[in-house]
XYZ file of C-alpha atoms in Angstrom:
435
model
C 0.000 0.000 0.000
C 1.405 3.392 -1.031
C 1.277 5.992 1.738
C 0.992 9.529 0.289
C 3.928 11.748 1.203
C 2.963 14.428 3.733
C 4.639 17.819 3.511
C 5.650 19.916 6.502
C 4.189 23.350 7.189
C 7.128 25.199 5.657
C 7.170 22.969 2.594
C 3.494 23.744 2.009
C 4.183 27.443 2.594
C 6.899 27.421 -0.079
C 4.528 25.753 -2.540
C 1.818 28.287 -1.713
C 4.057 31.300 -2.311
C 5.384 29.689 -5.494
C 1.806 29.236 -6.704
C 0.935 32.858 -5.900
C 4.034 34.045 -7.770
C 3.485 31.952 -10.877
C -0.144 33.067 -11.049
C 0.956 36.714 -11.188
C 3.553 35.899 -13.850
C 0.870 34.080 -15.822
C -1.444 37.097 -15.638
C 1.387 39.312 -16.857
C 1.662 37.036 -19.897
C -2.124 36.939 -20.320
C -2.205 40.742 -20.553
C 0.309 40.670 -23.389
C -1.667 38.109 -25.389
C -5.283 39.149 -24.697
C -5.432 42.985 -24.626
C -8.930 42.937 -26.148
C -10.261 41.660 -22.817
C -9.307 44.910 -21.030
C -6.183 43.330 -19.552
C -3.167 45.608 -19.489
C 0.282 45.969 -17.975
C 1.619 49.412 -17.095
C 5.180 49.422 -15.716
C 4.379 52.401 -13.482
C 1.719 50.320 -11.682
C 3.820 47.165 -11.396
C 5.053 48.002 -7.886
C 1.482 48.672 -6.722
C 0.304 45.352 -8.152
C 3.180 43.473 -6.524
C 2.526 45.169 -3.191
C -1.220 44.403 -3.263
C -0.756 40.741 -4.145
C 2.135 40.297 -1.702
C 0.018 41.676 1.138
C -2.897 39.443 0.193
C -0.600 36.421 -0.194
C -0.028 36.538 3.560
C -3.406 34.768 3.769
C -1.831 31.762 2.084
C -0.273 30.894 5.444
C -3.767 29.742 6.466
C -3.493 26.925 3.930
C -0.098 25.927 5.302
C -1.522 25.266 8.774
C -5.127 24.221 8.118
C -6.237 20.604 7.911
C -7.623 19.302 4.656
C -11.380 19.650 4.217
C -13.986 20.456 1.602
C -13.449 24.124 2.519
C -9.700 23.749 1.927
C -10.266 22.647 -1.676
C -12.874 25.300 -2.495
C -11.073 27.971 -0.495
C -7.725 27.553 -2.218
C -9.171 27.910 -5.708
C -11.127 30.988 -4.632
C -8.030 32.418 -2.913
C -6.072 32.175 -6.174
C -8.982 33.777 -8.026
C -9.045 36.790 -5.679
C -5.247 37.042 -5.829
C -5.566 37.239 -9.603
C -8.238 39.915 -9.351
C -6.056 42.068 -7.085
C -3.272 41.860 -9.665
C -5.607 42.724 -12.545
C -7.289 45.424 -10.476
C -3.997 47.310 -10.230
C -3.859 47.680 -14.027
C -7.524 47.638 -15.041
C -8.515 50.461 -17.435
C -12.207 50.069 -16.544
C -13.429 53.128 -14.602
C -14.741 52.313 -11.132
C -13.539 52.650 -7.517
C -10.578 50.260 -7.617
C -9.442 50.996 -4.061
C -12.860 50.093 -2.628
C -13.290 46.958 -4.719
C -9.756 45.749 -4.008
C -10.261 46.119 -0.260
C -13.686 44.457 -0.573
C -12.229 41.474 -2.483
C -9.510 40.921 0.114
C -11.992 41.239 2.991
C -14.425 38.892 1.229
C -11.717 36.269 0.796
C -10.727 36.472 4.466
C -14.399 36.323 5.540
C -14.928 33.191 3.474
C -11.687 31.417 4.332
C -11.731 31.683 8.111
C -14.895 29.596 8.647
C -14.346 27.432 5.547
C -10.869 26.362 6.685
C -11.153 26.166 10.450
C -14.698 25.064 11.292
C -14.336 21.325 10.823
C -15.543 19.720 14.065
C -17.681 16.654 13.240
C -21.420 16.632 13.780
C -22.912 13.534 15.365
C -24.094 11.184 12.643
C -27.765 10.583 13.399
C -28.233 8.265 10.432
C -25.804 6.332 8.262
C -26.276 4.132 5.251
C -25.091 0.554 5.374
C -22.293 -0.461 3.020
C -24.817 -2.626 1.183
C -27.088 0.394 0.767
C -24.186 2.460 -0.580
C -23.533 -0.220 -3.182
C -27.169 -0.047 -4.237
C -26.963 3.742 -4.307
C -23.935 3.605 -6.610
C -25.794 1.283 -8.970
C -28.752 3.678 -8.937
C -26.409 6.583 -9.772
C -25.038 4.707 -12.783
C -28.556 3.886 -13.989
C -29.675 7.499 -13.482
C -26.613 8.761 -15.348
C -27.266 6.455 -18.309
C -30.916 7.537 -18.406
C -29.936 11.212 -18.240
C -27.401 10.807 -21.036
C -29.956 8.968 -23.168
C -32.449 11.792 -22.654
C -29.787 14.368 -23.515
C -28.808 12.540 -26.706
C -32.378 12.921 -27.963
C -31.852 16.712 -27.940
C -28.216 17.024 -29.009
C -25.163 14.881 -29.653
C -22.471 16.659 -31.603
C -18.683 16.394 -31.412
C -17.328 19.925 -31.668
C -13.789 21.233 -31.287
C -13.354 23.029 -27.986
C -12.688 26.340 -29.712
C -15.978 26.202 -31.624
C -18.432 25.238 -28.891
C -19.922 28.727 -28.566
C -21.062 28.607 -32.182
C -23.415 25.770 -31.285
C -24.082 26.018 -27.545
C -26.311 29.061 -27.763
C -28.770 27.101 -29.899
C -29.105 24.263 -27.378
C -32.457 24.073 -25.600
C -33.035 21.417 -22.954
C -36.041 21.090 -20.644
C -35.383 22.640 -17.238
C -35.566 19.280 -15.474
C -33.033 17.766 -17.865
C -30.700 20.750 -17.399
C -30.783 20.199 -13.641
C -30.310 16.453 -14.047
C -27.264 16.821 -16.298
C -25.684 19.364 -13.951
C -26.220 17.248 -10.842
C -25.195 13.989 -12.506
C -22.050 15.349 -14.159
C -20.806 17.575 -11.349
C -21.837 15.711 -8.195
C -23.258 12.204 -8.578
C -20.797 10.686 -11.045
C -17.710 12.158 -9.268
C -19.157 10.807 -6.005
C -19.512 7.351 -7.555
C -16.034 7.602 -9.080
C -14.500 8.410 -5.671
C -16.245 5.415 -4.098
C -15.110 3.031 -6.826
C -11.546 4.382 -7.012
C -10.907 4.202 -3.269
C -12.378 0.688 -3.021
C -10.311 -0.589 -5.937
C -13.239 -1.053 -8.354
C -11.259 0.349 -11.259
C -13.450 -1.023 -14.069
C -16.495 0.706 -12.621
C -14.445 3.845 -12.004
C -13.486 3.743 -15.684
C -17.163 3.383 -16.632
C -17.909 6.555 -14.666
C -15.206 8.429 -16.589
C -16.723 7.286 -19.899
C -20.206 8.393 -18.811
C -18.863 11.800 -17.786
C -17.140 12.203 -21.156
C -20.400 11.381 -22.961
C -21.930 14.522 -21.463
C -19.583 16.712 -23.521
C -21.148 16.202 -26.978
C -24.539 16.773 -25.352
C -23.836 19.928 -23.333
C -20.771 21.299 -25.201
C -19.230 22.651 -21.995
C -15.568 22.642 -21.059
C -16.350 21.260 -17.616
C -17.876 18.064 -18.991
C -14.865 17.549 -21.254
C -12.083 18.269 -18.775
C -13.826 17.224 -15.538
C -13.152 13.488 -16.056
C -9.517 14.172 -16.983
C -9.225 16.349 -13.891
C -10.481 13.531 -11.673
C -7.942 11.066 -13.087
C -5.107 13.560 -12.519
C -6.257 14.175 -8.932
C -6.455 10.421 -8.360
C -2.879 9.827 -9.461
C -1.474 12.859 -7.638
C -3.284 12.152 -4.356
C -1.993 8.583 -4.454
C 1.552 9.928 -4.201
C 1.204 13.079 -2.088
C -1.145 14.347 0.615
C -4.427 15.990 -0.341
C -3.402 19.515 0.703
C -0.296 19.445 -1.467
C -2.318 17.882 -4.288
C -4.705 20.835 -4.220
C -1.857 23.357 -4.373
C -0.030 21.487 -7.138
C -3.266 21.107 -9.114
C -2.969 24.817 -9.930
C 0.778 25.366 -9.627
C 1.790 22.699 -12.143
C -0.708 23.419 -14.988
C -0.157 27.187 -14.785
C 3.638 26.764 -14.673
C 3.498 24.480 -17.716
C 1.455 27.096 -19.567
C 4.000 29.823 -18.829
C 6.837 27.494 -19.890
C 5.056 26.477 -23.106
C 4.437 30.114 -23.969
C 8.073 31.024 -23.365
C 9.274 28.140 -25.540
C 6.742 28.878 -28.244
C 7.610 32.575 -28.375
C 11.261 31.641 -28.847
C 10.481 29.277 -31.711
C 11.495 26.162 -29.771
C 8.123 24.514 -30.337
C 5.361 24.700 -32.894
C 3.539 27.852 -31.819
C -0.021 26.538 -32.086
C 0.249 23.845 -29.405
C 1.672 25.959 -26.540
C -0.605 28.871 -27.429
C -3.656 26.616 -27.333
C -2.626 25.188 -23.959
C -1.935 28.658 -22.552
C -5.279 29.929 -23.800
C -7.194 27.037 -22.272
C -5.404 26.697 -18.923
C -3.767 30.022 -18.076
C -6.375 32.248 -19.672
C -9.679 30.378 -19.523
C -9.218 28.308 -16.374
C -7.098 30.668 -14.256
C -7.539 34.246 -15.525
C -11.213 34.416 -16.557
C -12.670 33.858 -13.037
C -10.485 36.727 -11.765
C -11.295 38.874 -14.783
C -15.021 38.303 -14.201
C -14.698 40.160 -10.887
C -13.246 43.126 -12.786
C -16.143 43.087 -15.266
C -18.795 42.737 -12.585
C -17.322 45.596 -10.549
C -17.361 47.844 -13.609
C -20.876 46.869 -14.691
C -22.519 47.190 -11.277
C -20.790 50.462 -10.504
C -23.240 52.023 -12.984
C -26.137 49.542 -13.068
C -28.767 48.455 -10.579
C -27.819 45.707 -8.123
C -29.644 42.391 -8.363
C -30.489 42.036 -4.644
C -30.122 38.260 -5.205
C -32.851 38.223 -7.866
C -30.641 35.922 -9.976
C -32.051 33.219 -7.681
C -35.204 32.169 -9.531
C -37.386 31.813 -6.440
C -36.521 35.310 -5.227
C -36.959 36.710 -8.723
C -40.549 35.476 -8.727
C -41.194 37.065 -5.331
C -39.433 40.429 -5.584
C -38.992 40.964 -9.316
C -35.715 41.609 -11.064
C -34.251 44.477 -13.111
C -32.702 41.920 -15.495
C -34.928 39.661 -17.568
C -32.136 37.344 -18.685
C -29.597 35.260 -16.806
C -26.804 37.387 -15.392
C -24.140 35.640 -17.485
C -26.112 36.483 -20.635
C -26.539 40.108 -19.539
C -22.795 40.430 -19.038
C -22.028 38.759 -22.343
C -24.280 41.159 -24.254
C -22.806 44.163 -22.466
C -19.150 43.278 -23.095
C -19.686 41.335 -26.331
C -16.705 38.990 -26.100
C -18.633 35.767 -26.706
C -19.392 33.012 -24.239
C -21.198 33.471 -20.948
C -19.798 35.532 -18.108
C -21.128 33.504 -15.224
C -18.979 34.070 -12.186
C -18.198 32.934 -8.660
C -19.865 33.833 -5.385
C -17.617 36.888 -4.941
C -18.989 38.367 -8.173
C -22.626 37.239 -8.069
C -23.690 36.870 -4.426
C -21.238 39.669 -3.578
C -20.617 42.412 -6.149
C -23.788 41.950 -8.204
C -26.196 41.340 -5.320
C -25.128 43.773 -2.584
C -22.197 45.768 -3.983
C -18.568 45.848 -2.819
C -19.325 47.468 0.550
C -21.418 44.556 1.831
C -19.841 41.786 -0.255
C -17.732 40.494 2.685
C -20.951 39.703 4.575
C -22.274 37.442 1.823
C -18.834 35.828 1.554
C -18.966 35.107 5.288
C -22.400 33.511 4.919
C -21.102 31.296 2.092
C -18.039 30.379 4.137
C -20.249 29.351 7.059
C -22.293 27.131 4.758
C -19.126 25.447 3.477
C -18.128 24.984 7.132
C -21.348 23.020 7.631
C -20.234 20.848 4.722
C -16.896 20.331 6.471
C -18.641 19.179 9.628
C -21.002 16.835 7.797
C -18.077 15.264 5.903
C -15.772 14.960 8.928
C -14.426 11.444 9.398
C -14.343 10.556 5.700
C -10.935 9.989 4.044
C -9.312 13.121 2.640
C -8.900 11.481 -0.772
C -12.582 10.650 -0.923
C -13.578 14.263 -0.260
C -10.975 15.507 -2.747
C -12.072 13.198 -5.574
C -15.812 13.430 -5.029
C -15.708 17.258 -4.980
C -12.956 17.758 -7.566
C -15.355 18.851 -10.314
C -17.477 20.890 -7.889
C -14.393 22.963 -7.041
C -14.229 24.097 -10.663
C -17.945 24.901 -10.604
C -17.547 27.183 -7.583
C -14.963 29.185 -9.566
C -17.289 29.895 -12.458
C -20.877 29.533 -11.229
C -22.825 31.399 -8.511
C -22.811 29.798 -5.082
C -26.565 29.168 -4.913
C -26.597 27.734 -8.437
C -23.756 25.355 -7.570
C -25.577 24.191 -4.452
C -28.807 23.470 -6.315
C -28.420 22.867 -10.033
C -24.862 21.485 -9.807
C -25.641 19.207 -6.868
C -23.248 20.521 -4.202
C -25.999 20.458 -1.574
C -26.853 16.891 -2.496
C -23.191 15.908 -2.311
C -22.890 17.294 1.232
C -25.932 15.264 2.278
C -24.396 12.097 0.819
C -21.178 12.732 2.738
C -23.145 12.905 5.979
C -24.895 9.597 5.251
C -21.747 7.704 4.248
C -20.577 4.952 6.649
C -17.221 6.063 8.040
C -15.758 2.535 8.022
C -16.595 1.895 4.399
C -13.081 2.414 3.063
C -11.321 0.260 5.635
C -9.847 -2.941 4.143
C -11.830 -5.174 6.505
C -15.068 -3.153 6.366
C -18.292 -5.086 6.915
C -21.951 -4.223 6.488
C -22.872 -1.886 9.335
C -26.616 -2.547 9.325
C -27.589 -6.200 8.922
């Protein structure tokens, strides 16, 4: 049995500061290649950007000392996103109060991270499934996934290059129930089943889950359905060799570093230019920079437009009305006109768009407290199980509003499943707990 290598506090701290540094370098390169997205670099503001990100990076020490949890995974990705925004904020040409929004972003991150990282005490498990019941549940998930995919195929099944998906995705129209089903199945249920199979050594069934997840791509034409399964496999291999906390840090540090290296080699003619540029555009720009850039766009838009007051939540929209008749991501896309959908994380939607930068830290605190509840309900489960089952959800929290991720992406359902899981299930000599 391979025991994952566990890093010391200072080793994790070095990785964290290295990740913060490479992210800023990556954004510097992004500005040079994508100026049309209002990303700039002014040498006179370089010191200010370095100072702002260096001050904020002091929060990374929290990840060096905290235990692994669901909040650790979500929190680290959101920390890097806010770090990126503070760098971009120092150069942004968009006219709004950059001092206020920068302070608000930093305060929002701290408000979210403190409960999400350090409230982990277990809640008493009032009810637990038997191992036999979990096996039946996993079979039911596979059947539900196959049925959902079959229903989706009846509406669309088209293999499209990743760069051309927006030409076709806008024309897709699924029933609301099917939209919810595909989101929950692809983001929560199948990763949950994959984690169970992988940790129990059922590799053929784990492979079946990966195939089912990949089949969602030609139906939905989203990057998450294409790269989510690959992401889970990478996390599985990495977490087999190194502890979950280091795996989380390296899951951003390594891909972003490779993108910067590819770009440097490509610009010097040492590789065919198309391949490194495509990788950099997908990983460094789309995966890492866009969530940070969305905060810049939302701050600019809502500095001059009416706040949503949470009306992007459909139930509240029906009760209180809404100044925007379309989904917020569509509104932002039409305003900026870059193509795609500018959905964004909780800091942009539940924060900037809903209450403005002044009160955004309060909504971030509320979201952090909810994630802390997830920590407590999952306490006692193996770190690798939490990491693998929520690996795709972590990406969703970067790009989708918090409430949407809880409901239509299945995060709330996942937390409930964690609470019901038998804690001895992954022990080698585990037996049925409820005969």
